PDB file of C-alpha atoms in Angstrom:
ATOM      1  CA  MET W 217      68.692  31.915-186.112  1.00  0.00           C
ATOM      2  CA  ILE W 218      66.007  29.626-188.030  1.00  0.00           C
ATOM      3  CA  THR W 219      62.814  31.127-187.254  1.00  0.00           C
ATOM      4  CA  VAL W 220      59.536  29.304-186.861  1.00  0.00           C
ATOM      5  CA  GLY W 221      58.091  30.233-190.267  1.00  0.00           C
ATOM      6  CA  ILE W 222      61.492  28.957-192.060  1.00  0.00           C
ATOM      7  CA  LEU W 223      61.687  25.886-190.314  1.00  0.00           C
ATOM      8  CA  ALA W 224      57.846  25.503-191.662  1.00  0.00           C
ATOM      9  CA  LYS W 225      59.436  26.156-195.184  1.00  0.00           C
ATOM     10  CA  ILE W 226      62.076  23.715-194.741  1.00  0.00           C
ATOM     11  CA  ARG W 227      60.032  20.770-193.817  1.00  0.00           C
ATOM     12  CA  ARG W 228      57.627  21.139-196.112  1.00  0.00           C
ATOM     13  CA  MET W 229      59.854  21.553-198.690  1.00  0.00           C
ATOM     14  CA  TYR W 230      61.719  18.292-197.605  1.00  0.00           C
ATOM     15  CA  PHE W 231      58.838  15.926-196.624  1.00  0.00           C
ATOM     16  CA  ARG W 232      55.783  17.217-198.802  1.00  0.00           C
ATOM     17  CA  GLU W 233      57.607  18.833-202.323  1.00  0.00           C
ATOM     18  CA  LYS W 234      60.327  16.137-201.920  1.00  0.00           C
ATOM     19  CA  VAL W 235      63.488  18.855-202.770  1.00  0.00           C
ATOM     20  CA  PRO W 236      66.886  17.927-201.654  1.00  0.00           C
ATOM     21  CA  LEU W 237      68.701  19.058-199.175  1.00  0.00           C
ATOM     22  CA  ARG W 238      71.048  21.207-201.862  1.00  0.00           C
ATOM     23  CA  GLU W 239      68.330  22.775-203.148  1.00  0.00           C
ATOM     24  CA  ILE W 240      66.710  23.636-199.774  1.00  0.00           C
ATOM     25  CA  ALA W 241      70.207  25.180-198.897  1.00  0.00           C
ATOM     26  CA  ARG W 242      70.239  27.333-201.955  1.00  0.00           C
ATOM     27  CA  ARG W 243      67.075  28.639-201.643  1.00  0.00           C
ATOM     28  CA  THR W 244      66.872  29.692-197.768  1.00  0.00           C
ATOM     29  CA  GLY W 245      70.590  30.186-197.687  1.00  0.00           C
ATOM     30  CA  LEU W 246      71.468  28.047-195.165  1.00  0.00           C
ATOM     31  CA  SER W 247      74.573  25.015-194.875  1.00  0.00           C
ATOM     32  CA  ARG W 248      73.170  21.794-195.731  1.00  0.00           C
ATOM     33  CA  ASN W 249      74.099  20.421-192.335  1.00  0.00           C
ATOM     34  CA  THR W 250      72.183  23.698-190.570  1.00  0.00           C
ATOM     35  CA  VAL W 251      69.116  22.054-192.722  1.00  0.00           C
ATOM     36  CA  ARG W 252      69.875  18.586-192.017  1.00  0.00           C
ATOM     37  CA  ARG W 253      70.358  18.723-188.257  1.00  0.00           C
ATOM     38  CA  TRP W 254      66.888  20.480-188.405  1.00  0.00           C
ATOM     39  CA  LEU W 255      64.651  18.349-190.148  1.00  0.00           C
ATOM     40  CA  ARG W 256      66.207  15.657-187.825  1.00  0.00           C
ATOM     41  CA  GLN W 257      64.284  17.389-185.212  1.00  0.00           C
ATOM     42  CA  THR W 258      61.316  15.172-184.823  1.00  0.00           C
ATOM     43  CA  ASP W 259      60.244  16.684-181.500  1.00  0.00           C
ATOM     44  CA  THR W 260      60.423  20.283-183.077  1.00  0.00           C
ATOM     45  CA  VAL W 261      56.755  22.071-182.034  1.00  0.00           C
ATOM     46  CA  GLU W 262      55.578  25.355-183.922  1.00  0.00           C
ATOM     47  CA  GLN W 263      54.682  27.959-181.407  1.00  0.00           C
ATOM     48  CA  ASN W 264      51.025  29.260-180.958  1.00  0.00           C
ATOM     49  CA  TYR W 265      51.744  33.486-180.785  1.00  0.00           C
ATOM     50  CA  PRO W 266      48.191  34.924-179.774  1.00  0.00           C
ATOM     51  CA  LYS W 267      46.062  36.870-182.564  1.00  0.00           C
ATOM     52  CA  ARG W 268      47.309  40.338-183.300  1.00  0.00           C
ATOM     53  CA  VAL W 269      43.839  42.495-181.963  1.00  0.00           C
ATOM     54  CA  SER W 270      43.243  45.398-183.530  1.00  0.00           C
ATOM     55  CA  PRO W 271      41.514  48.132-182.182  1.00  0.00           C
ATOM     56  CA  SER W 272      37.957  48.699-182.703  1.00  0.00           C
ATOM     57  CA  VAL W 273      35.942  51.680-183.219  1.00  0.00           C
ATOM     58  CA  ILE W 274      33.436  50.095-180.314  1.00  0.00           C
ATOM     59  CA  ASP W 275      36.381  50.142-177.494  1.00  0.00           C
ATOM     60  CA  ASP W 276      35.793  53.333-176.714  1.00  0.00           C
ATOM     61  CA  TRP W 277      32.671  53.128-175.613  1.00  0.00           C
ATOM     62  CA  ALA W 278      32.273  49.968-174.084  1.00  0.00           C
ATOM     63  CA  ALA W 279      32.427  51.019-170.767  1.00  0.00           C
ATOM     64  CA  GLN W 280      28.966  52.729-171.338  1.00  0.00           C
ATOM     65  CA  LEU W 281      27.557  50.296-173.078  1.00  0.00           C
ATOM     66  CA  THR W 282      28.886  47.450-170.439  1.00  0.00           C
ATOM     67  CA  GLY W 283      27.186  50.140-167.645  1.00  0.00           C
ATOM     68  CA  TRP W 284      23.762  50.078-169.279  1.00  0.00           C
ATOM     69  CA  LEU W 285      23.645  46.051-169.819  1.00  0.00           C
ATOM     70  CA  ARG W 286      24.770  45.579-165.900  1.00  0.00           C
ATOM     71  CA  ALA W 287      21.933  48.671-165.034  1.00  0.00           C
ATOM     72  CA  ASP W 288      19.289  46.888-167.227  1.00  0.00           C
ATOM     73  CA  SER W 289      19.928  43.291-165.886  1.00  0.00           C
ATOM     74  CA  HIS W 290      18.317  44.807-162.805  1.00  0.00           C
ATOM     75  CA  ARG W 291      15.039  46.121-164.691  1.00  0.00           C
ATOM     76  CA  PRO W 292      11.875  44.258-166.094  1.00  0.00           C
ATOM     77  CA  LYS W 293      12.089  43.299-169.921  1.00  0.00           C
ATOM     78  CA  ARG W 294      10.295  45.955-171.676  1.00  0.00           C
ATOM     79  CA  ASP W 295      11.727  48.697-169.801  1.00  0.00           C
ATOM     80  CA  ARG W 296      15.000  47.657-171.062  1.00  0.00           C
ATOM     81  CA  ARG W 297      17.568  49.249-173.642  1.00  0.00           C
ATOM     82  CA  THR W 298      17.445  48.035-177.053  1.00  0.00           C
ATOM     83  CA  ALA W 299      20.492  47.857-179.380  1.00  0.00           C
ATOM     84  CA  ARG W 300      19.345  50.091-181.692  1.00  0.00           C
ATOM     85  CA  PHE W 301      18.696  52.257-178.581  1.00  0.00           C
ATOM     86  CA  MET W 302      22.005  52.224-177.816  1.00  0.00           C
ATOM     87  CA  PHE W 303      23.544  52.861-181.027  1.00  0.00           C
ATOM     88  CA  GLU W 304      21.395  55.862-181.184  1.00  0.00           C
ATOM     89  CA  ALA W 305      22.924  56.985-178.446  1.00  0.00           C
ATOM     90  CA  ILE W 306      26.263  56.740-178.481  1.00  0.00           C
ATOM     91  CA  ARG W 307      26.098  58.145-182.123  1.00  0.00           C
ATOM     92  CA  ALA W 308      24.377  61.352-180.927  1.00  0.00           C
ATOM     93  CA  GLU W 309      27.799  61.900-178.576  1.00  0.00           C
ATOM     94  CA  GLY W 310      30.156  61.243-181.674  1.00  0.00           C
ATOM     95  CA  TYR W 311      30.304  57.032-182.321  1.00  0.00           C
ATOM     96  CA  ALA W 312      31.218  56.787-185.680  1.00  0.00           C
ATOM     97  CA  GLY W 313      30.755  53.263-185.717  1.00  0.00           C
ATOM     98  CA  SER W 314      27.976  50.373-187.210  1.00  0.00           C
ATOM     99  CA  TYR W 315      24.657  49.238-185.574  1.00  0.00           C
ATOM    100  CA  GLY W 316      26.493  45.930-186.139  1.00  0.00           C
ATOM    101  CA  ARG W 317      29.663  46.731-184.109  1.00  0.00           C
ATOM    102  CA  VAL W 318      27.279  47.408-181.207  1.00  0.00           C
ATOM    103  CA  SER W 319      24.906  45.028-181.528  1.00  0.00           C
ATOM    104  CA  ALA W 320      27.596  41.728-181.198  1.00  0.00           C
ATOM    105  CA  SER W 321      28.755  43.785-178.440  1.00  0.00           C
ATOM    106  CA  VAL W 322      25.801  43.703-176.962  1.00  0.00           C
ATOM    107  CA  ARG W 323      24.996  39.988-177.877  1.00  0.00           C
ATOM    108  CA  ARG W 324      29.292  38.748-176.448  1.00  0.00           C
ATOM    109  CA  TRP W 325      27.357  40.598-173.227  1.00  0.00           C
ATOM    110  CA  HIS W 326      24.600  38.411-172.920  1.00  0.00           C
ATOM    111  CA  GLU W 327      26.280  35.517-173.940  1.00  0.00           C
ATOM    112  CA  GLY W 328      29.334  35.880-171.261  1.00  0.00           C
ATOM    113  CA  GLN W 329      26.078  36.034-168.750  1.00  0.00           C
ATOM    114  CA  ILE W 330      24.886  32.857-170.174  1.00  0.00           C
ATOM    115  CA  GLU W 331      27.952  31.018-169.383  1.00  0.00           C
ATOM    116  CA  ALA W 332      29.403  32.912-166.393  1.00  0.00           C
ATOM    117  CA  PRO W 333      29.108  30.732-163.124  1.00  0.00           C
ATOM    118  CA  ARG W 334      26.357  32.230-160.813  1.00  0.00           C
ATOM    119  CA  ASN W 335      26.811  32.276-156.782  1.00  0.00           C
ATOM    120  CA  LYS W 336      23.538  31.161-155.671  1.00  0.00           C
ATOM    121  CA  ALA W 337      22.689  31.754-152.341  1.00  0.00           C
ATOM    122  CA  PHE W 338      20.084  31.119-149.871  1.00  0.00           C
ATOM    123  CA  VAL W 339      18.654  31.250-146.665  1.00  0.00           C
ATOM    124  CA  PRO W 340      17.423  27.821-144.974  1.00  0.00           C
ATOM    125  CA  LEU W 341      13.556  28.351-143.566  1.00  0.00           C
ATOM    126  CA  ALA W 342      14.209  25.823-140.254  1.00  0.00           C
ATOM    127  CA  PHE W 343      12.597  27.121-137.779  1.00  0.00           C
ATOM    128  CA  GLU W 344      11.965  26.036-134.101  1.00  0.00           C
ATOM    129  CA  PRO W 345       8.172  25.026-132.976  1.00  0.00           C
ATOM    130  CA  GLY W 346       6.563  28.632-132.051  1.00  0.00           C
ATOM    131  CA  GLU W 347       9.875  30.528-132.506  1.00  0.00           C
ATOM    132  CA  ALA W 348       8.482  32.675-135.466  1.00  0.00           C
ATOM    133  CA  PHE W 349       4.930  34.138-137.418  1.00  0.00           C
ATOM    134  CA  GLN W 350       4.537  35.596-140.000  1.00  0.00           C
ATOM    135  CA  PHE W 351       1.696  38.395-140.102  1.00  0.00           C
ATOM    136  CA  ASP W 352      -0.418  39.961-143.443  1.00  0.00           C
ATOM    137  CA  ARG W 353      -3.467  40.985-144.357  1.00  0.00           C
ATOM    138  CA  SER W 354      -6.001  41.129-146.995  1.00  0.00           C
ATOM    139  CA  CYS W 355      -9.179  42.943-148.008  1.00  0.00           C
ATOM    140  CA  GLU W 356     -12.432  40.053-148.126  1.00  0.00           C
ATOM    141  CA  TYR W 357     -16.314  41.045-148.600  1.00  0.00           C
ATOM    142  CA  ALA W 358     -19.500  39.091-146.805  1.00  0.00           C
ATOM    143  CA  PHE W 359     -22.786  39.630-146.380  1.00  0.00           C
ATOM    144  CA  ILE W 360     -24.309  40.503-142.910  1.00  0.00           C
ATOM    145  CA  GLY W 361     -27.672  41.493-142.457  1.00  0.00           C
ATOM    146  CA  GLY W 362     -28.032  41.340-145.922  1.00  0.00           C
ATOM    147  CA  LEU W 363     -25.855  43.937-146.516  1.00  0.00           C
ATOM    148  CA  GLN W 364     -22.298  43.328-148.679  1.00  0.00           C
ATOM    149  CA  ARG W 365     -19.334  44.847-145.901  1.00  0.00           C
ATOM    150  CA  ARG W 366     -16.079  45.326-146.703  1.00  0.00           C
ATOM    151  CA  LEU W 367     -13.747  43.476-144.265  1.00  0.00           C
ATOM    152  CA  GLU W 368     -10.108  43.854-143.208  1.00  0.00           C
ATOM    153  CA  VAL W 369      -8.554  40.248-142.160  1.00  0.00           C
ATOM    154  CA  ALA W 370      -5.646  39.559-140.458  1.00  0.00           C
ATOM    155  CA  HIS W 371      -3.485  36.965-141.552  1.00  0.00           C
ATOM    156  CA  VAL W 372      -1.374  35.072-138.625  1.00  0.00           C
ATOM    157  CA  LYS W 373       0.498  32.286-139.616  1.00  0.00           C
ATOM    158  CA  LEU W 374       3.789  29.816-137.589  1.00  0.00           C
ATOM    159  CA  ASN W 375       6.322  29.303-139.922  1.00  0.00           C
ATOM    160  CA  SER W 376       7.234  26.454-138.190  1.00  0.00           C
ATOM    161  CA  SER W 377       3.853  24.270-138.823  1.00  0.00           C
ATOM    162  CA  ARG W 378       2.499  26.175-141.250  1.00  0.00           C
ATOM    163  CA  ALA W 379      -0.817  26.757-138.551  1.00  0.00           C
ATOM    164  CA  PHE W 380      -2.820  30.206-139.332  1.00  0.00           C
ATOM    165  CA  TRP W 381      -5.265  32.261-137.674  1.00  0.00           C
ATOM    166  CA  LEU W 382      -7.839  34.910-139.810  1.00  0.00           C
ATOM    167  CA  VAL W 383      -9.459  37.521-137.598  1.00  0.00           C
ATOM    168  CA  ALA W 384     -11.836  39.596-139.426  1.00  0.00           C
ATOM    169  CA  TYR W 385     -12.045  43.451-138.343  1.00  0.00           C
ATOM    170  CA  PRO W 386     -14.390  46.745-139.757  1.00  0.00           C
ATOM    171  CA  THR W 387     -11.437  48.933-140.410  1.00  0.00           C
ATOM    172  CA  GLN W 388      -7.706  48.880-141.002  1.00  0.00           C
ATOM    173  CA  SER W 389      -5.775  50.548-138.116  1.00  0.00           C
ATOM    174  CA  HIS W 390      -2.689  49.517-135.585  1.00  0.00           C
ATOM    175  CA  GLU W 391      -5.561  48.125-133.200  1.00  0.00           C
ATOM    176  CA  MET W 392      -5.921  45.333-135.551  1.00  0.00           C
ATOM    177  CA  LEU W 393      -2.467  44.347-135.845  1.00  0.00           C
ATOM    178  CA  PHE W 394      -1.415  44.331-132.151  1.00  0.00           C
ATOM    179  CA  ASP W 395      -5.048  42.498-131.718  1.00  0.00           C
ATOM    180  CA  ALA W 396      -4.270  40.201-133.971  1.00  0.00           C
ATOM    181  CA  ASN W 397      -0.263  39.654-132.498  1.00  0.00           C
ATOM    182  CA  THR W 398      -2.086  39.509-128.875  1.00  0.00           C
ATOM    183  CA  ARG W 399      -4.721  36.341-130.112  1.00  0.00           C
ATOM    184  CA  ALA W 400      -1.549  34.772-131.656  1.00  0.00           C
ATOM    185  CA  VAL W 401       0.166  34.645-128.097  1.00  0.00           C
ATOM    186  CA  GLN W 402      -2.587  33.616-126.496  1.00  0.00           C
ATOM    187  CA  ASN W 403      -2.904  30.340-129.118  1.00  0.00           C
ATOM    188  CA  VAL W 404       0.588  29.276-129.081  1.00  0.00           C
ATOM    189  CA  ARG W 405       0.756  30.250-125.539  1.00  0.00           C
ATOM    190  CA  ARG W 406       4.294  31.352-125.183  1.00  0.00           C
ATOM    191  CA  ILE W 407       5.826  34.420-126.566  1.00  0.00           C
ATOM    192  CA  LEU W 408       6.950  34.575-130.523  1.00  0.00           C
ATOM    193  CA  SER W 409      10.742  36.089-130.320  1.00  0.00           C
ATOM    194  CA  ARG W 410      10.526  36.634-133.962  1.00  0.00           C
ATOM    195  CA  PRO W 411       7.195  38.154-135.796  1.00  0.00           C
ATOM    196  CA  LEU W 412       7.752  38.523-139.572  1.00  0.00           C
ATOM    197  CA  HIS W 413       5.934  41.597-140.881  1.00  0.00           C
ATOM    198  CA  ASP W 414       4.921  42.334-144.503  1.00  0.00           C
ATOM    199  CA  GLY W 415       6.677  46.043-145.224  1.00  0.00           C
ATOM    200  CA  ARG W 416       3.441  47.591-145.549  1.00  0.00           C
ATOM    201  CA  CYS W 417       1.768  46.207-142.273  1.00  0.00           C
ATOM    202  CA  SER W 418       4.937  46.984-139.883  1.00  0.00           C
ATOM    203  CA  GLY W 419       2.413  49.499-137.548  1.00  0.00           C
ATOM    204  CA  ARG W 420       4.189  52.573-138.484  1.00  0.00           C
ATOM    205  CA  ARG W 421       3.482  55.411-141.140  1.00  0.00           C
ATOM    206  CA  VAL W 422       4.200  55.767-144.349  1.00  0.00           C
ATOM    207  CA  GLY W 423       7.491  58.569-144.379  1.00  0.00           C
ATOM    208  CA  THR W 424       7.706  58.153-140.642  1.00  0.00           C
ATOM    209  CA  ALA W 425      10.453  56.642-139.258  1.00  0.00           C
TER     210      ALA W 425
END
């Protein structure tokens, strides 16, 4: 059986080096008829073999590095581990390779994240008139009777028309939340089915269900 390597050698000797069939047969140990038959097959295509992958010293630590990188992708950049930090961490656990391998592994992971398709999802913000409103609050200052006073301002905004009401209160309390919601319903003249409250203004104390 003629391998791809022998076939390439035969074609190179005959077409490039102009070696006679007799000499090719002598060098390869094949008959002249066999050499002639293979040279006539012009549609022969050399097979492509996958590259041989040699095990790397970083392979045993790849899962740990990937876990760190995935966790850090959800953190602010200033809180993420650097490649140097990862190298020192796994070296303390027994990694015997170089820093360059760790850095290259981190770089390949980031490049893969850039090239990977991202499944983008969105929530359509479409509302019927009077269907829902948002409630939030802010701290403002005003001069009343010549004195600067701190006021807690309730913000009520309709999601459909973006119309809003601002009501100021002396203190922040549950009464502020209830009164502002009541005023919104009275102005719209219908029951708003979907009040959307900020998490800080949900009408319950922190730490309670």
